[in-house]
Short mmCIF file of C-alpha atoms in Angstrom, two decimals:
data_model
loop_
_atom_site.label_atom_id
_atom_site.label_comp_id
_atom_site.label_asym_id
_atom_site.label_seq_id
_atom_site.Cartn_x
_atom_site.Cartn_y
_atom_site.Cartn_z
CA MET A 25 213.68 80.67 203.68
CA ASP A 26 210.32 79.50 203.90
CA ILE A 27 209.77 80.31 199.04
CA ASP A 28 210.08 77.22 197.16
CA LEU A 29 208.90 77.72 193.72
CA ALA A 30 209.63 74.73 192.59
CA ASP A 31 207.15 73.59 195.82
CA LEU A 32 203.76 73.39 194.11
CA GLY A 33 201.97 74.26 197.06
CA PHE A 34 203.85 77.79 197.04
CA TRP A 35 201.85 78.50 193.40
CA ARG A 36 198.81 78.18 196.11
CA ARG A 37 199.38 81.01 198.20
CA PRO A 38 197.31 84.13 197.23
CA THR A 39 198.76 86.53 194.83
CA LYS A 40 199.80 89.50 197.03
CA GLU A 41 202.23 86.57 199.52
CA ARG A 42 203.65 85.41 195.97
CA HIS A 43 205.10 88.52 194.63
CA GLU A 44 205.59 90.02 198.27
CA ALA A 45 208.05 86.72 198.25
CA PHE A 46 209.68 87.33 194.85
CA ALA A 47 210.48 91.02 195.72
CA ARG A 48 212.29 89.20 198.56
CA LEU A 49 214.02 87.08 196.09
CA ARG A 50 215.23 89.78 194.15
CA GLU A 51 216.80 91.18 196.84
CA LEU A 52 219.09 88.48 197.50
CA GLU A 53 222.58 88.46 195.93
CA ARG A 54 222.44 85.80 193.71
CA PRO A 55 220.03 83.81 191.59
CA VAL A 56 218.73 81.36 193.99
CA PHE A 57 218.50 77.39 193.20
CA PHE A 58 215.92 74.65 193.41
CA THR A 59 215.45 70.86 193.26
CA GLU A 60 212.16 69.53 191.15
CA LYS A 61 210.65 66.87 192.03
CA ARG A 62 210.37 64.22 189.12
CA VAL A 63 207.39 62.65 187.49
CA PRO A 64 207.83 59.00 186.31
CA LEU A 65 207.18 60.05 181.97
CA LEU A 66 205.58 63.51 182.66
CA ARG A 67 207.60 65.56 184.47
CA SER A 68 212.35 65.62 184.13
CA GLY A 69 212.58 66.73 187.60
CA SER A 70 216.11 68.95 187.16
CA GLY A 71 216.59 72.61 189.60
CA PHE A 72 216.49 76.00 187.88
CA TYR A 73 217.85 78.88 189.06
CA ALA A 74 215.26 82.01 190.19
CA LEU A 75 216.35 84.91 187.14
CA VAL A 76 214.02 87.27 189.09
CA ARG A 77 215.08 90.67 188.59
CA HIS A 78 214.33 92.36 185.62
CA ALA A 79 217.62 93.01 184.18
CA ASP A 80 218.86 89.71 184.25
CA VAL A 81 215.25 88.26 181.79
CA VAL A 82 216.26 90.79 179.68
CA GLU A 83 220.53 89.63 179.44
CA ALA A 84 219.31 85.26 178.95
CA SER A 85 216.20 86.49 177.02
CA ARG A 86 219.56 88.80 174.60
CA ASN A 87 221.36 85.76 174.90
CA ALA A 88 220.05 83.06 172.81
CA LYS A 89 223.14 81.29 172.67
CA VAL A 90 224.29 80.65 175.85
CA PHE A 91 220.11 80.43 177.22
CA SER A 92 218.71 78.05 175.25
CA SER A 93 215.21 77.01 174.66
CA GLU A 94 216.14 73.65 173.87
CA PRO A 95 215.34 70.96 174.89
CA ALA A 96 212.55 72.90 176.27
CA ALA A 97 211.00 75.85 176.85
CA SER A 98 208.25 74.98 178.83
CA SER A 99 207.56 74.93 182.83
CA PRO A 100 207.76 72.29 184.32
CA GLU A 101 210.21 70.55 181.36
CA PRO A 102 208.65 67.60 179.32
CA PRO A 103 210.29 64.24 178.72
CA GLY A 104 212.27 64.64 175.96
CA TRP A 105 209.78 61.20 174.69
CA VAL A 106 207.14 64.08 174.46
CA LYS A 107 208.26 66.40 170.74
CA HIS A 108 208.80 62.63 169.29
CA VAL A 109 204.66 62.77 169.53
CA PHE A 110 203.86 65.99 168.83
CA GLY A 111 207.09 67.81 166.62
CA GLU A 112 208.74 70.52 167.88
CA SER A 113 207.20 73.89 168.71
CA MET A 114 209.13 76.93 168.00
CA VAL A 115 209.06 77.82 171.12
CA ASN A 116 211.45 75.08 171.39
CA MET A 117 213.65 75.21 169.28
CA ASP A 118 217.60 77.41 168.61
CA ASP A 119 217.94 78.83 165.83
CA PRO A 120 218.91 78.04 163.19
CA ARG A 121 216.20 76.33 163.06
CA HIS A 122 214.23 78.37 164.37
CA ALA A 123 214.94 80.84 162.21
CA ARG A 124 213.29 78.86 159.04
CA LEU A 125 210.05 78.55 160.99
CA ARG A 126 209.57 82.25 163.22
CA ARG A 127 210.62 83.52 158.59
CA ILE A 128 207.98 81.24 157.12
CA VAL A 129 205.05 81.91 160.04
CA SER A 130 206.08 85.70 160.52
CA ARG A 131 203.90 86.59 156.97
CA ALA A 132 200.78 85.83 159.48
CA PHE A 133 202.01 89.09 161.57
CA SER A 134 203.39 91.59 159.44
CA PRO A 135 201.41 95.27 159.56
CA LYS A 136 199.56 94.41 155.67
CA MET A 137 198.33 91.04 157.57
CA LEU A 138 197.17 93.36 161.25
CA ALA A 139 195.66 95.89 159.13
CA ASN A 140 193.91 93.77 157.13
CA LEU A 141 191.82 92.24 159.52
CA GLN A 142 190.56 95.26 161.94
CA GLY A 143 187.35 94.52 159.65
CA ASP A 144 186.75 90.54 160.86
CA ILE A 145 187.81 91.67 164.10
CA GLU A 146 185.32 94.89 164.91
CA LYS A 147 182.91 92.66 163.63
CA ALA A 148 183.84 90.23 165.75
CA CYS A 149 183.79 92.66 168.56
CA ALA A 150 179.85 93.68 167.93
CA ARG A 151 179.10 90.69 167.44
CA ILE A 152 179.53 89.23 170.49
CA VAL A 153 178.78 92.89 172.35
CA ASP A 154 175.70 91.42 170.68
CA ASP A 155 174.98 88.28 172.08
CA ALA A 156 176.84 89.34 175.86
CA VAL A 157 173.64 92.34 175.95
CA ALA A 158 171.35 89.85 174.51
CA ALA A 159 172.44 87.63 177.36
CA GLY A 160 171.84 90.06 179.55
CA PRO A 161 173.84 91.41 182.91
CA GLY A 162 174.93 88.85 185.05
CA GLY A 163 176.85 86.97 183.62
CA ASP A 164 181.00 85.57 182.94
CA PHE A 165 183.04 87.52 181.57
CA VAL A 166 185.04 85.34 180.40
CA GLU A 167 183.39 82.54 178.92
CA GLN A 168 181.21 85.97 176.52
CA VAL A 169 183.94 88.26 175.85
CA ALA A 170 187.19 87.83 176.26
CA ALA A 171 187.95 83.67 175.64
CA ARG A 172 185.20 83.95 172.28
CA LEU A 173 187.49 87.00 170.47
CA PRO A 174 190.93 85.05 170.37
CA ILE A 175 189.86 82.02 168.97
CA HIS A 176 187.15 83.39 166.39
CA VAL A 177 190.16 85.35 164.90
CA ILE A 178 192.82 82.98 164.85
CA CYS A 179 190.07 80.17 163.26
CA ASP A 180 189.65 83.51 160.80
CA MET A 181 192.94 84.03 159.70
CA MET A 182 193.69 79.72 159.32
CA GLY A 183 190.29 79.02 156.73
CA VAL A 184 188.38 76.95 159.82
CA PRO A 185 185.37 75.42 158.63
CA ASP A 186 182.54 77.31 160.99
CA ASP A 187 181.57 73.54 161.55
CA LEU A 188 184.84 72.93 163.67
CA ARG A 189 185.76 75.86 165.80
CA GLU A 190 183.58 74.83 169.09
CA GLN A 191 185.83 72.13 169.37
CA VAL A 192 189.12 73.69 168.72
CA HIS A 193 186.90 75.73 172.21
CA ARG A 194 187.46 72.98 173.17
CA HIS A 195 190.51 71.28 172.42
CA VAL A 196 192.29 73.96 174.31
CA ASP A 197 190.23 74.80 177.18
CA VAL A 198 191.62 71.12 177.73
CA SER A 199 195.02 71.34 176.29
CA THR A 200 195.80 75.00 179.13
CA ALA A 201 193.64 73.55 182.44
CA TYR A 202 197.06 71.27 182.14
CA THR A 203 199.03 74.42 183.21
CA GLY A 204 196.99 74.02 186.15
CA VAL A 205 198.90 72.82 189.75
CA ARG A 206 197.28 69.18 190.20
CA PRO A 207 196.97 68.20 193.84
CA SER A 208 197.99 64.84 193.55
CA LEU A 209 200.51 62.53 191.08
CA ALA A 210 196.90 60.51 189.83
CA ARG A 211 195.72 64.14 188.85
CA THR A 212 198.55 64.82 187.37
CA VAL A 213 198.42 61.47 184.77
CA ARG A 214 194.76 62.73 183.63
CA MET A 215 195.27 65.86 183.10
CA ALA A 216 198.00 64.94 181.19
CA VAL A 217 197.03 62.30 178.93
CA GLY A 218 193.75 65.52 178.67
CA ASN A 219 196.37 68.14 177.34
CA MET A 220 198.28 65.62 175.03
CA LEU A 221 194.96 64.07 172.63
CA ALA A 222 193.74 67.90 172.46
CA LEU A 223 197.31 68.64 171.61
CA LEU A 224 196.96 65.96 168.67
CA ALA A 225 193.28 66.19 167.85
CA LEU A 226 194.15 70.26 167.00
CA GLN A 227 197.18 69.78 165.52
CA ARG A 228 195.00 66.32 163.74
CA MET A 229 193.20 68.58 162.61
CA VAL A 230 194.66 71.29 160.55
CA ILE A 231 196.80 68.69 159.31
CA GLY A 232 194.23 67.43 157.30
CA LEU A 233 193.40 71.34 156.11
CA GLY A 234 196.50 71.58 154.79
CA ARG A 235 196.33 69.01 153.18
CA GLU A 236 193.37 70.29 151.33
CA ARG A 237 194.36 74.25 151.28
CA ALA A 238 197.85 72.52 148.97
CA ALA A 239 196.11 71.17 146.08
CA GLU A 240 193.18 73.07 146.53
CA PRO A 241 194.86 77.01 147.91
CA ARG A 242 192.40 79.42 149.94
CA ASP A 243 192.82 83.34 150.34
CA ASP A 244 193.51 81.90 154.34
CA LEU A 245 196.89 81.21 155.96
CA VAL A 246 196.75 77.33 156.23
CA SER A 247 197.28 77.82 152.33
CA ALA A 248 199.65 80.83 152.67
CA LEU A 249 201.50 78.15 155.05
CA VAL A 250 201.75 74.84 153.02
CA THR A 251 202.08 76.61 149.53
CA ALA A 252 205.75 77.71 149.04
CA ASN A 253 206.76 80.83 149.42
CA VAL A 254 208.72 83.56 147.04
CA ASP A 255 212.58 81.17 148.33
CA GLY A 256 210.76 78.20 148.14
CA GLU A 257 210.24 77.78 151.99
CA ARG A 258 206.68 75.89 153.14
CA LEU A 259 205.90 73.93 156.40
CA THR A 260 205.73 70.25 156.54
CA ASP A 261 202.67 68.97 158.11
CA ARG A 262 203.81 68.44 162.30
CA GLU A 263 205.42 71.46 161.28
CA LEU A 264 201.44 73.41 160.94
CA GLY A 265 200.50 71.31 163.96
CA SER A 266 202.87 72.72 166.04
CA PHE A 267 202.74 75.97 164.64
CA PHE A 268 198.24 75.84 165.24
CA ALA A 269 199.42 74.59 168.87
CA LEU A 270 200.91 77.09 169.14
CA LEU A 271 198.87 80.65 167.70
CA LEU A 272 196.00 78.60 169.25
CA VAL A 273 197.03 78.01 172.74
CA ALA A 274 199.96 80.85 172.56
CA GLY A 275 197.63 83.89 171.90
CA ASN A 276 194.42 82.51 173.13
CA GLU A 277 195.81 82.79 176.22
CA THR A 278 197.19 85.79 176.77
CA ALA A 279 194.77 87.90 174.90
CA ARG A 280 192.16 86.76 176.73
CA ASN A 281 193.58 86.45 180.38
CA THR A 282 194.96 90.56 179.93
CA MET A 283 190.80 91.40 178.60
CA ALA A 284 190.02 89.85 181.37
CA HIS A 285 192.23 90.78 183.93
CA GLY A 286 192.19 94.57 182.80
CA ILE A 287 187.88 94.03 183.26
CA LYS A 288 188.59 93.61 187.14
CA LEU A 289 191.41 96.13 186.61
CA LEU A 290 189.69 98.87 185.51
CA THR A 291 186.95 98.03 187.60
CA ASP A 292 188.97 98.18 191.03
CA ASN A 293 190.88 100.79 189.83
CA PRO A 294 187.83 103.61 188.98
CA GLU A 295 190.87 106.97 188.66
CA GLN A 296 192.49 104.41 185.83
CA ARG A 297 188.75 103.52 184.70
CA ARG A 298 188.81 107.82 184.26
CA LEU A 299 191.41 108.63 182.93
CA LEU A 300 190.92 106.53 180.20
CA LEU A 301 187.63 106.66 179.07
CA GLU A 302 188.21 110.43 178.91
CA ASP A 303 191.09 110.31 176.60
CA PHE A 304 190.27 106.44 174.77
CA ASP A 305 192.59 106.02 172.03
CA GLY A 306 195.06 108.53 173.19
CA ARG A 307 195.61 106.25 176.51
CA ILE A 308 194.68 102.63 175.69
CA GLY A 309 197.51 101.73 174.44
CA GLY A 310 199.23 102.64 176.87
CA ALA A 311 196.92 101.17 178.44
CA ILE A 312 197.62 97.90 177.46
CA GLU A 313 201.25 97.33 177.95
CA GLU A 314 200.40 98.61 181.71
CA MET A 315 197.79 95.52 181.97
CA VAL A 316 200.21 92.98 180.09
CA ARG A 317 203.06 93.76 182.41
CA TYR A 318 201.14 94.10 185.31
CA VAL A 319 199.40 90.15 184.71
CA SER A 320 202.26 88.54 183.13
CA PRO A 321 200.00 86.93 181.38
CA ILE A 322 202.27 84.25 181.38
CA MET A 323 204.09 83.51 184.12
CA GLN A 324 208.20 81.38 182.51
CA PHE A 325 210.10 80.77 180.79
CA ARG A 326 212.09 78.15 181.27
CA ARG A 327 215.88 78.52 179.52
CA THR A 328 219.01 75.82 179.27
CA VAL A 329 222.53 76.78 179.43
CA THR A 330 225.11 75.68 176.66
CA GLU A 331 228.32 76.89 177.86
CA ASP A 332 230.38 78.08 181.27
CA TYR A 333 228.72 82.35 181.98
CA ASP A 334 229.22 84.12 184.35
CA LEU A 335 225.42 85.71 185.37
CA ARG A 336 225.44 88.82 189.08
CA GLY A 337 228.23 85.98 190.48
CA LEU A 338 226.70 83.38 189.48
CA HIS A 339 228.97 80.26 187.35
CA LEU A 340 225.73 78.74 185.55
CA LYS A 341 227.72 75.85 184.06
CA PRO A 342 226.65 73.60 181.13
CA GLY A 343 223.71 71.44 181.03
CA ASP A 344 222.38 73.91 184.27
CA LYS A 345 218.62 75.40 183.76
CA VAL A 346 216.77 79.11 184.43
CA VAL A 347 213.58 79.73 185.26
CA LEU A 348 212.66 83.52 183.78
CA PHE A 349 209.92 84.84 185.97
CA TYR A 350 208.76 87.50 183.70
CA GLY A 351 206.36 88.46 186.93
CA SER A 352 209.04 88.97 189.05
CA ALA A 353 210.41 90.54 186.84
CA ASN A 354 207.71 93.04 185.79
CA ARG A 355 206.76 94.40 189.28
CA ASP A 356 210.77 95.35 189.33
CA GLU A 357 210.78 98.15 191.67
CA THR A 358 214.28 99.02 189.54
CA VAL A 359 212.37 99.34 186.60
CA PHE A 360 209.13 100.14 187.49
CA PRO A 361 208.75 102.80 190.34
CA ASP A 362 205.57 101.53 192.58
CA ALA A 363 205.52 98.69 190.77
CA ASP A 364 202.33 97.37 192.14
CA ARG A 365 200.19 100.21 191.52
CA PHE A 366 198.34 100.24 188.34
CA ASP A 367 199.38 102.32 186.30
CA ILE A 368 197.75 103.43 182.86
CA THR A 369 200.02 106.37 182.10
CA ARG A 370 203.22 104.89 183.51
CA ASP A 371 206.18 103.78 180.91
CA ALA A 372 205.51 100.26 180.69
CA LYS A 373 206.90 99.15 177.03
CA GLY A 374 210.29 98.15 179.68
CA HIS A 375 207.95 95.04 180.42
CA VAL A 376 208.25 91.71 179.66
CA GLY A 377 205.09 90.75 179.28
CA PHE A 378 205.53 89.21 176.04
CA GLY A 379 208.90 87.95 177.11
CA GLY A 380 211.98 89.81 176.62
CA PRO A 381 213.47 91.80 173.44
CA GLY A 382 215.56 88.71 171.39
CA PRO A 383 214.61 86.13 169.16
CA HIS A 384 212.12 83.92 171.25
CA PHE A 385 209.98 88.15 171.43
CA CYS A 386 206.17 87.27 171.20
CA LEU A 387 205.39 86.97 166.99
CA GLY A 388 201.47 87.63 168.24
CA ALA A 389 202.20 91.01 170.53
CA ASN A 390 200.75 92.63 167.73
CA LEU A 391 197.71 91.00 166.84
CA ALA A 392 197.11 90.47 170.93
CA ARG A 393 197.33 94.56 171.76
CA GLN A 394 195.00 95.07 168.13
CA GLU A 395 191.91 92.42 170.15
CA ILE A 396 191.96 93.56 173.64
CA ARG A 397 191.88 97.26 171.53
CA THR A 398 189.45 96.78 169.71
CA MET A 399 186.95 94.55 172.42
CA PHE A 400 187.26 97.16 174.70
CA ARG A 401 186.71 100.36 172.97
CA GLU A 402 183.55 98.21 171.63
CA LEU A 403 182.88 97.55 175.27
CA PHE A 404 183.45 101.13 176.42
CA THR A 405 181.65 102.83 173.64
CA ARG A 406 178.05 100.41 173.70
CA LEU A 407 178.50 99.54 177.33
CA PRO A 408 180.68 101.94 179.16
CA ASP A 409 178.39 100.76 182.68
CA VAL A 410 180.63 97.78 182.71
CA ARG A 411 182.49 96.49 185.35
CA SER A 412 183.80 93.55 186.73
CA VAL A 413 181.50 91.98 190.04
CA GLY A 414 183.35 90.01 192.76
CA GLU A 415 187.04 88.07 192.53
CA PRO A 416 187.76 86.55 189.45
CA GLU A 417 188.19 82.20 189.31
CA LEU A 418 192.06 82.55 188.67
CA LEU A 419 193.30 78.70 187.05
CA LEU A 420 195.75 77.45 190.60
CA SER A 421 199.13 78.13 187.79
CA ASN A 422 202.69 77.93 188.03
CA PHE A 423 202.82 79.01 184.45
CA ASP A 424 199.26 80.77 183.23
CA ASN A 425 198.20 83.30 184.99
CA SER A 426 194.38 82.40 184.08
CA VAL A 427 191.21 83.73 184.50
CA ARG A 428 189.14 80.48 184.50
CA SER A 429 185.77 82.70 184.97
CA GLN A 430 184.63 86.28 186.30
CA ARG A 431 181.45 88.19 186.81
CA PHE A 432 180.26 91.12 185.38
CA THR A 433 177.26 93.43 185.13
CA PHE A 434 176.77 97.00 182.48
#
């Protein structure tokens, strides 16, 4: 087979070729094992079984007891020393530790909190479109629109002062760039060092804010997370730092990438754009789900098997690694007929673009939906002819389906 998901060369292939390769893998009787290369101090190098069918990804996602997020859910899997430097992220934990952290931070995503945010999100979208209009057509949609909103919203939620926000934006860009495919070991090392420094800077920033808010609480999320709730639970400094980094990277990339891919999809599919604008309020919810399905902003996560388990005729042993390929599951024809067609009228609610069902389903999914809905409403209300121009520049990555730039006009 000429498919090797562990080979960085595979991820340099055109998107269409990669989707065709995953379709071939989905036709096979059992998941395929891929051997990874070890990069000293940076990657463990353990191989993995590729879960590419929708049913397999859902089964593994629901069964967190067998398919563990520990020691690491990110892919490629980092070495063990990383958690001692950065602390542990929620995505790399199982219950009961994961349940405790999720219980504390879930207050940030309650329906009441999201409803309270709507006015601020609308104002942010209006300012962003104001700036785009002032700059004139021909700019970069990612830089001027898609990248600005999620970070603005998250910084507002957390209570990050205005004078620190440019630093936040810069650190997020550096940290997400490391998820790209690196052409050499030297380049990998340089980007890894940059990634670590950026994440540490983000963590130090919010830890400092946390200590200030613990002494003088304000009406922001940092204050809520560092002061005890009704059950006496609060985040430690390291937990707060890890959560902030996760919220910025995951929250930013999901909404940003969906908006950037979405404007391109609506441009390339004018009949879908027409359907959306005929009944925006009635169709935008389905359109967002279809965008997330079609795009799969985060393409994969990894799990470690904890006990003997049979999956579709494959016997998995404790310690085996599996990688959940969300982008492939979201193109599974048995669940999404004519899956390579972008169709905002399809029922795409079963997609796994926010992670599969289970304890690790994305906490911020509704916030991302809210941001995307509000931004597209503002854009199409004020700039009804807004559209992408040319092809997007994509991050060369096996993890993050990121648009680095996309020209647009109106």
